Amino acid sequence: KAGVTQTPRYLIKTRGQQVTLSCSPISGHRSVSWYQQTPGQGLQFLFEYFSETQRNKGNFPGRFSGRQFSNSRSEMNVSTLELGDSALYLCASSLPDNEQFFGPGTRLTVL
Amino acid sequence: AQTVTQSQPEMSVQEAETVTLSCTYDTSENNYYLFWYKQPPSRQMILVIRQEAYKQQNATENRFSVNFQKAAKSFSLKISDSQLGDTAMYFCAFMKHSGGSNYKLTFGKGTLLTVNP
């Protein structure tokens, strides 16, 4: 069974731009979660989607948004990029009440 | 809100020896899961072991085992016969069990483990 895939793996943007990251979960997993990892703040929860509905949201500004499609694939969008948005963005998928399996991440650099 | 604390930012161990990583957590929940994840230099987050809070028996996965002390809110990871491939950042994580409606993982800051030859 294929693992969680994320595209692109690396991304360089400039301040003020917007970016869209994509995540394809493990087949059969309907829950997709997103995390931001930075050296200073560590791993922080962004949001979680299940059956195209956002069920949980972390403490991030409205510039961070996401969505999930009927095939469980998910995208997250960051608008008006700031330098502090530079991070590794991790996507994870899971079955109900089960461990989360992570993708390889997207490394975003904002210049 | 839940918090997870890993008090050892860095640790090192000689190959073939045993090492224990510490983790404490704070929660008012009674039903929850605890996990240890490993993140090697490739940055791929890999599940090492999981523990359900309602289970008294400590989880074991090959060379990896935990010491789960629910009353003390402690969840340590023991790695036996350490191998060079165990070199990685290790994260302790908490997840509330709530009938499938909450999948937020709360992570500790991590412990960087180096296995020396």
mmCIF file of C-alpha atoms in Angstrom:
data_model
loop_
_atom_site.group_PDB
_atom_site.id
_atom_site.type_symbol
_atom_site.label_atom_id
_atom_site.label_comp_id
_atom_site.label_asym_id
_atom_site.label_seq_id
_atom_site.Cartn_x
_atom_site.Cartn_y
_atom_site.Cartn_z
ATOM 1 C CA LYS A 1 0.000 0.000 0.000
ATOM 2 C CA ALA A 2 1.428 3.382 -0.967
ATOM 3 C CA GLY A 3 2.233 5.819 1.815
ATOM 4 C CA VAL A 4 1.218 9.434 2.235
ATOM 5 C CA THR A 5 2.525 11.587 -0.587
ATOM 6 C CA GLN A 6 3.072 15.329 -0.577
ATOM 7 C CA THR A 7 3.808 17.673 -3.436
ATOM 8 C CA PRO A 8 5.857 19.608 -4.036
ATOM 9 C CA ARG A 9 8.730 18.519 -1.816
ATOM 10 C CA TYR A 10 10.469 21.886 -1.946
ATOM 11 C CA LEU A 11 9.148 25.348 -2.621
ATOM 12 C CA ILE A 12 10.668 28.818 -2.630
ATOM 13 C CA LYS A 13 8.389 31.841 -2.560
ATOM 14 C CA THR A 14 8.705 35.536 -1.799
ATOM 15 C CA ARG A 15 6.870 37.548 0.820
ATOM 16 C CA GLY A 16 3.342 38.445 -0.142
ATOM 17 C CA GLN A 17 2.847 35.519 -2.488
ATOM 18 C CA GLN A 18 0.502 32.635 -1.857
ATOM 19 C CA VAL A 19 1.207 28.921 -1.949
ATOM 20 C CA THR A 20 -0.769 25.690 -2.236
ATOM 21 C CA LEU A 21 0.519 22.393 -0.895
ATOM 22 C CA SER A 22 -0.999 19.024 -1.741
ATOM 23 C CA CYS A 23 -1.360 15.792 0.222
ATOM 24 C CA SER A 24 -2.606 12.394 -0.900
ATOM 25 C CA PRO A 25 -3.456 10.092 2.016
ATOM 26 C CA ILE A 26 -3.025 6.358 2.286
ATOM 27 C CA SER A 27 -5.795 4.581 0.411
ATOM 28 C CA GLY A 28 -8.810 4.141 2.685
ATOM 29 C CA HIS A 29 -7.790 6.877 5.128
ATOM 30 C CA ARG A 30 -10.381 9.624 5.312
ATOM 31 C CA SER A 31 -8.776 11.803 7.971
ATOM 32 C CA VAL A 32 -5.998 14.164 6.912
ATOM 33 C CA SER A 33 -4.127 16.423 9.315
ATOM 34 C CA TRP A 34 -1.597 19.158 8.662
ATOM 35 C CA TYR A 35 1.285 20.229 10.896
ATOM 36 C CA GLN A 36 3.880 22.977 10.713
ATOM 37 C CA GLN A 37 7.391 22.200 11.947
ATOM 38 C CA THR A 38 9.878 24.963 12.729
ATOM 39 C CA PRO A 39 13.055 24.970 14.839
ATOM 40 C CA GLY A 40 11.601 27.517 17.221
ATOM 41 C CA GLN A 41 8.025 26.333 17.691
ATOM 42 C CA GLY A 42 8.447 22.640 17.013
ATOM 43 C CA LEU A 43 5.502 20.695 15.628
ATOM 44 C CA GLN A 44 2.219 22.554 15.651
ATOM 45 C CA PHE A 45 -1.196 21.362 14.536
ATOM 46 C CA LEU A 46 -2.763 23.354 11.718
ATOM 47 C CA PHE A 47 -6.052 21.596 10.921
ATOM 48 C CA GLU A 48 -7.707 18.259 10.325
ATOM 49 C CA TYR A 49 -10.181 17.226 7.649
ATOM 50 C CA PHE A 50 -12.531 14.289 7.503
ATOM 51 C CA SER A 51 -14.964 13.611 4.669
ATOM 52 C CA GLU A 52 -14.366 17.064 3.157
ATOM 53 C CA THR A 53 -15.140 18.822 6.460
ATOM 54 C CA GLN A 54 -12.709 20.653 8.690
ATOM 55 C CA ARG A 55 -13.180 19.141 12.123
ATOM 56 C CA ASN A 56 -10.369 20.778 14.037
ATOM 57 C CA LYS A 57 -8.261 23.878 13.644
ATOM 58 C CA GLY A 58 -5.111 24.940 15.417
ATOM 59 C CA ASN A 59 -4.120 28.400 16.510
ATOM 60 C CA PHE A 60 -3.009 29.856 13.191
ATOM 61 C CA PRO A 61 -4.125 33.043 11.440
ATOM 62 C CA GLY A 62 -6.770 33.005 8.743
ATOM 63 C CA ARG A 63 -4.063 33.176 6.070
ATOM 64 C CA PHE A 64 -3.751 29.430 6.564
ATOM 65 C CA SER A 65 -6.609 27.489 5.029
ATOM 66 C CA GLY A 66 -7.260 24.066 3.670
ATOM 67 C CA ARG A 67 -9.732 21.822 1.981
ATOM 68 C CA GLN A 68 -10.349 18.171 1.282
ATOM 69 C CA PHE A 69 -11.729 16.587 -1.836
ATOM 70 C CA SER A 70 -14.109 13.676 -2.230
ATOM 71 C CA ASN A 71 -11.174 11.315 -2.858
ATOM 72 C CA SER A 72 -9.699 12.409 0.531
ATOM 73 C CA ARG A 73 -6.833 14.297 -1.057
ATOM 74 C CA SER A 74 -6.185 17.544 0.770
ATOM 75 C CA GLU A 75 -4.653 20.891 -0.004
ATOM 76 C CA MET A 76 -3.509 23.654 2.266
ATOM 77 C CA ASN A 77 -3.114 27.245 1.190
ATOM 78 C CA VAL A 78 -1.125 30.046 2.735
ATOM 79 C CA SER A 79 -1.855 33.531 1.461
ATOM 80 C CA THR A 80 0.233 36.685 1.856
ATOM 81 C CA LEU A 81 3.327 34.743 2.837
ATOM 82 C CA GLU A 82 5.542 36.034 5.637
ATOM 83 C CA LEU A 83 9.144 35.160 6.415
ATOM 84 C CA GLY A 84 7.964 33.302 9.504
ATOM 85 C CA ASP A 85 5.971 30.902 7.367
ATOM 86 C CA SER A 86 9.193 29.212 6.316
ATOM 87 C CA ALA A 87 8.841 25.697 7.671
ATOM 88 C CA LEU A 88 8.444 22.026 6.964
ATOM 89 C CA TYR A 89 4.759 21.295 6.409
ATOM 90 C CA LEU A 90 3.766 17.760 7.250
ATOM 91 C CA CYS A 91 0.604 15.983 6.260
ATOM 92 C CA ALA A 92 -0.653 12.864 8.019
ATOM 93 C CA SER A 93 -3.515 10.474 7.380
ATOM 94 C CA SER A 94 -5.242 8.003 9.641
ATOM 95 C CA LEU A 95 -8.122 5.635 10.204
ATOM 96 C CA PRO A 96 -10.622 6.448 12.992
ATOM 97 C CA ASP A 97 -9.013 6.489 16.438
ATOM 98 C CA ASN A 98 -5.731 5.292 15.100
ATOM 99 C CA GLU A 99 -2.152 6.430 14.702
ATOM 100 C CA GLN A 100 -1.288 9.009 12.092
ATOM 101 C CA PHE A 101 1.008 8.187 9.197
ATOM 102 C CA PHE A 102 3.072 11.051 7.905
ATOM 103 C CA GLY A 103 4.176 12.105 4.460
ATOM 104 C CA PRO A 104 7.717 13.259 3.646
ATOM 105 C CA GLY A 105 6.767 16.909 4.038
ATOM 106 C CA THR A 106 7.016 20.041 1.931
ATOM 107 C CA ARG A 107 9.897 22.371 2.743
ATOM 108 C CA LEU A 108 8.697 25.953 2.189
ATOM 109 C CA THR A 109 11.202 28.782 2.116
ATOM 110 C CA VAL A 110 9.918 32.350 2.061
ATOM 111 C CA LEU A 111 12.407 34.986 0.909
ATOM 112 C CA ALA B 1 -5.220 21.734 26.865
ATOM 113 C CA GLN B 2 -2.659 18.985 26.811
ATOM 114 C CA THR B 3 1.077 19.518 27.146
ATOM 115 C CA VAL B 4 3.937 17.123 26.453
ATOM 116 C CA THR B 5 7.393 17.633 27.922
ATOM 117 C CA GLN B 6 10.618 16.000 26.864
ATOM 118 C CA SER B 7 13.297 17.109 29.295
ATOM 119 C CA GLN B 8 16.295 15.733 27.393
ATOM 120 C CA PRO B 9 17.083 17.851 24.310
ATOM 121 C CA GLU B 10 19.985 15.586 23.343
ATOM 122 C CA MET B 11 21.260 12.144 24.261
ATOM 123 C CA SER B 12 23.947 9.832 22.992
ATOM 124 C CA VAL B 13 24.517 6.111 23.333
ATOM 125 C CA GLN B 14 27.066 3.580 22.157
ATOM 126 C CA GLU B 15 26.039 1.061 19.571
ATOM 127 C CA ALA B 16 24.514 -2.119 21.105
ATOM 128 C CA GLU B 17 23.764 -0.382 24.420
ATOM 129 C CA THR B 18 20.404 0.554 25.911
ATOM 130 C CA VAL B 19 19.020 4.061 26.226
ATOM 131 C CA THR B 20 15.856 5.502 27.755
ATOM 132 C CA LEU B 21 14.146 8.676 26.559
ATOM 133 C CA SER B 22 11.839 10.487 28.964
ATOM 134 C CA CYS B 23 8.437 12.033 28.368
ATOM 135 C CA THR B 24 5.868 13.485 30.723
ATOM 136 C CA TYR B 25 2.478 14.878 29.842
ATOM 137 C CA ASP B 26 -0.310 16.789 31.416
ATOM 138 C CA THR B 27 -3.971 16.127 30.712
ATOM 139 C CA SER B 28 -7.319 15.930 32.417
ATOM 140 C CA GLU B 29 -8.485 13.285 29.963
ATOM 141 C CA ASN B 30 -8.878 9.664 30.976
ATOM 142 C CA ASN B 31 -8.932 8.069 27.534
ATOM 143 C CA TYR B 32 -6.068 8.865 25.230
ATOM 144 C CA TYR B 33 -3.210 7.518 23.169
ATOM 145 C CA LEU B 34 0.504 8.116 23.493
ATOM 146 C CA PHE B 35 3.008 7.706 20.711
ATOM 147 C CA TRP B 36 6.692 7.850 20.035
ATOM 148 C CA TYR B 37 7.657 9.045 16.587
ATOM 149 C CA LYS B 38 11.131 9.043 15.077
ATOM 150 C CA GLN B 39 12.362 11.657 12.601
ATOM 151 C CA PRO B 40 15.709 10.780 10.989
ATOM 152 C CA PRO B 41 17.730 13.289 8.958
ATOM 153 C CA SER B 42 15.463 12.575 5.969
ATOM 154 C CA ARG B 43 12.727 14.362 8.006
ATOM 155 C CA GLN B 44 10.268 11.512 7.392
ATOM 156 C CA MET B 45 8.202 11.063 10.566
ATOM 157 C CA ILE B 46 7.997 7.380 11.439
ATOM 158 C CA LEU B 47 5.790 5.814 14.099
ATOM 159 C CA VAL B 48 7.867 3.826 16.585
ATOM 160 C CA ILE B 49 5.314 2.663 19.127
ATOM 161 C CA ARG B 50 1.836 3.442 20.488
ATOM 162 C CA GLN B 51 0.173 2.979 23.848
ATOM 163 C CA GLU B 52 -3.523 3.126 24.705
ATOM 164 C CA ALA B 53 -4.075 4.687 28.105
ATOM 165 C CA TYR B 54 -6.650 2.078 29.133
ATOM 166 C CA LYS B 55 -4.093 -0.710 28.705
ATOM 167 C CA GLN B 56 -1.952 -1.393 31.742
ATOM 168 C CA GLN B 57 0.469 -3.547 29.806
ATOM 169 C CA ASN B 58 3.409 -1.643 28.372
ATOM 170 C CA ALA B 59 3.686 -1.705 24.585
ATOM 171 C CA THR B 60 6.647 -3.430 22.933
ATOM 172 C CA GLU B 61 7.853 -3.408 19.347
ATOM 173 C CA ASN B 62 10.995 -5.466 18.812
ATOM 174 C CA ARG B 63 13.872 -3.466 20.367
ATOM 175 C CA PHE B 64 11.540 -0.651 21.446
ATOM 176 C CA SER B 65 9.477 -0.714 24.620
ATOM 177 C CA VAL B 66 7.748 1.840 26.812
ATOM 178 C CA ASN B 67 7.290 2.361 30.504
ATOM 179 C CA PHE B 68 3.822 3.846 30.858
ATOM 180 C CA GLN B 69 2.970 5.204 34.287
ATOM 181 C CA LYS B 70 -0.541 6.646 33.997
ATOM 182 C CA ALA B 71 -0.778 8.047 37.518
ATOM 183 C CA ALA B 72 2.564 9.776 37.164
ATOM 184 C CA LYS B 73 1.736 10.834 33.576
ATOM 185 C CA SER B 74 5.023 9.460 32.398
ATOM 186 C CA PHE B 75 5.757 7.669 29.120
ATOM 187 C CA SER B 76 9.414 6.746 28.563
ATOM 188 C CA LEU B 77 10.879 4.927 25.571
ATOM 189 C CA LYS B 78 13.566 2.292 25.973
ATOM 190 C CA ILE B 79 15.686 1.336 22.993
ATOM 191 C CA SER B 80 17.644 -1.882 23.434
ATOM 192 C CA ASP B 81 20.644 -2.966 21.372
ATOM 193 C CA SER B 82 20.934 0.509 19.842
ATOM 194 C CA GLN B 83 21.836 0.621 16.163
ATOM 195 C CA LEU B 84 23.377 3.377 14.067
ATOM 196 C CA GLY B 85 20.076 3.656 12.188
ATOM 197 C CA ASP B 86 18.366 4.673 15.419
ATOM 198 C CA THR B 87 20.078 8.062 15.204
ATOM 199 C CA ALA B 88 17.187 10.501 14.882
ATOM 200 C CA MET B 89 15.006 13.043 16.626
ATOM 201 C CA TYR B 90 12.427 11.298 18.787
ATOM 202 C CA PHE B 91 9.089 12.927 19.533
ATOM 203 C CA CYS B 92 6.634 11.946 22.215
ATOM 204 C CA ALA B 93 3.030 12.713 21.232
ATOM 205 C CA PHE B 94 -0.419 12.723 22.853
ATOM 206 C CA MET B 95 -3.803 12.244 21.219
ATOM 207 C CA LYS B 96 -7.143 12.429 22.974
ATOM 208 C CA HIS B 97 -9.545 9.590 22.318
ATOM 209 C CA SER B 98 -12.976 10.995 21.669
ATOM 210 C CA GLY B 99 -14.966 8.630 19.535
ATOM 211 C CA GLY B 100 -13.210 9.539 16.350
ATOM 212 C CA SER B 101 -13.803 13.260 16.380
ATOM 213 C CA ASN B 102 -10.412 14.587 17.409
ATOM 214 C CA TYR B 103 -7.171 13.713 15.681
ATOM 215 C CA LYS B 104 -4.910 16.455 16.932
ATOM 216 C CA LEU B 105 -1.485 15.232 17.973
ATOM 217 C CA THR B 106 0.279 17.287 20.617
ATOM 218 C CA PHE B 107 4.038 16.854 20.372
ATOM 219 C CA GLY B 108 6.901 17.374 22.748
ATOM 220 C CA LYS B 109 9.949 19.388 21.637
ATOM 221 C CA GLY B 110 11.875 16.237 20.838
ATOM 222 C CA THR B 111 15.062 14.460 21.927
ATOM 223 C CA LEU B 112 17.941 14.202 19.499
ATOM 224 C CA LEU B 113 19.459 10.738 19.912
ATOM 225 C CA THR B 114 22.876 9.977 18.482
ATOM 226 C CA VAL B 115 24.112 6.400 18.355
ATOM 227 C CA ASN B 116 27.896 6.254 18.272
ATOM 228 C CA PRO B 117 29.864 3.386 16.689
#
